[in-house]
Amino acid sequence: MLDGYGRNINYLRLSVTDRCNLRCKYCMPADGICKKQPDELLTEDEMITAVRAAASVGITKLRITGGEPLLKKNILSLCRRAAAVGGIREVCITTNGVLLDALARPLREAGVRRVNLSIDTLDAEKYRGITRGGKLEDALRGLHAALEAGFERVKLNAVLIGGFNDCEIGDLAALTRQYPVDVRFIELMPMPDSEIFGENAYLSCDAVLQALPELLPNGASGVAQLYRLPDALGDVGLIRPVSALFCASCSRLRLTADGKLKACLHSPDERALKGLSQEEMAQQMRLCIAHKPACHAVLSAEHRSQAGRGMYQIGG
Ligand code: SAM
Ligand code: SF4
């Protein structure tokens, strides 16, 4: 369905939980989350009803996210049922990879076509620090399992943080020479729950181009500008939510685990879907698309996101 600015809204990001087994400093508060009551969250059936409603208004691509979606006990059943919904052509998942070792193959068999895996550093100590306790080896095991399970294209997401992983831009990008993966650098967004990293933490993706002058432009895919290292097996993607607003080409709706539909990541506006029938959900989705804002406000350390929620509660 087209929104009021002629954008084709065909992509739903469904956050299936706000819980996580990591506590990334840019995403979650140190003391974790305020646990929601089960009756505040969408049930599996309600999530599938929402996916059917979304398909009926023109959504063709679904990304399962969180929190950490692999913590969800019914994740395989959810993915299998979502992939079977008529009109949904692609089900993808974004995960920190920690539990992927055991789940990669079952997810592939459940109909998930693509996996995005978040790894910000290749240094085990730094990984433990940024995730507040995670083990890099678990995420790397997840990466290998994903490669072996035969997903269409594994993407690695790294949030670019000055003074933290800017010295690893070359090493992270070099993973595209070692494995058939895309590595995507994402600019740090000042979310309501992000730790204050200091004035040098935000780096525009220009830092990647400066660090790797050998990168050759290779087109664009969705919101990512693509580049390639000579002899690489995959692309280096730059995702610039801060330095280059991509609102003009935004095709997304978001649905949170507690059933709130968002037309814009950085807007506090939400519509409640919990308890609605499929047709009522579809009607809310049509209204949400019709009122999708043209653009969000410029983000900076002084002007934090107006999302009204942390990233773990929205799904990125
Ligand atoms: N737990 C999963 C993961 O980490 O991949 C899925 C949910 S996570 C919220 C989705 C994506 O959002 C991750 O790639 C993460 O790095 C990114 N993210 C979280 N907070 C962010 C922030 N403040 N700025 C930029 N990206 C952020
Ligand atoms: Fe968890 Fe993902 Fe947020 Fe890290 S980025 S705390 S893994 S939801």
mmCIF file of N, CA, C and O in Angstrom, residues 35 78 89 97 120 246 306 311:
data_model
loop_
_atom_site.group_PDB
_atom_site.id
_atom_site.type_symbol
_atom_site.label_atom_id
_atom_site.label_comp_id
_atom_site.label_asym_id
_atom_site.label_seq_id
_atom_site.Cartn_x
_atom_site.Cartn_y
_atom_site.Cartn_z
ATOM 1 N N LYS A 35 10.017 -6.264 33.346
ATOM 2 C CA LYS A 35 9.358 -7.401 32.703
ATOM 3 C C LYS A 35 7.846 -7.150 32.552
ATOM 4 O O LYS A 35 7.183 -6.744 33.488
ATOM 5 N N LEU A 78 6.577 -19.920 15.203
ATOM 6 C CA LEU A 78 6.236 -18.575 14.711
ATOM 7 C C LEU A 78 6.758 -18.348 13.295
ATOM 8 O O LEU A 78 6.039 -17.874 12.408
ATOM 9 N N ARG A 89 6.533 -13.055 1.089
ATOM 10 C CA ARG A 89 7.497 -13.719 0.193
ATOM 11 C C ARG A 89 8.810 -14.029 0.891
ATOM 12 O O ARG A 89 9.581 -14.856 0.441
ATOM 13 N N GLY A 97 22.948 -13.894 17.613
ATOM 14 C CA GLY A 97 23.662 -15.106 17.202
ATOM 15 C C GLY A 97 24.055 -16.041 18.325
ATOM 16 O O GLY A 97 24.488 -17.176 18.081
ATOM 17 N N ASP A 120 29.770 -6.416 16.932
ATOM 18 C CA ASP A 120 30.374 -5.087 16.831
ATOM 19 C C ASP A 120 31.890 -5.101 16.917
ATOM 20 O O ASP A 120 32.535 -4.094 16.642
ATOM 21 N N PHE A 246 17.166 8.359 5.593
ATOM 22 C CA PHE A 246 16.635 7.634 4.424
ATOM 23 C C PHE A 246 15.113 7.551 4.477
ATOM 24 O O PHE A 246 14.508 6.653 3.911
ATOM 25 N N GLN A 306 12.954 10.347 19.547
ATOM 26 C CA GLN A 306 11.675 10.555 20.244
ATOM 27 C C GLN A 306 10.867 9.261 20.266
ATOM 28 O O GLN A 306 9.643 9.286 20.433
ATOM 29 N N MET A 311 15.633 0.589 21.911
ATOM 30 C CA MET A 311 15.726 -0.192 20.676
ATOM 31 C C MET A 311 15.308 -1.639 20.921
ATOM 32 O O MET A 311 14.694 -2.268 20.062
#
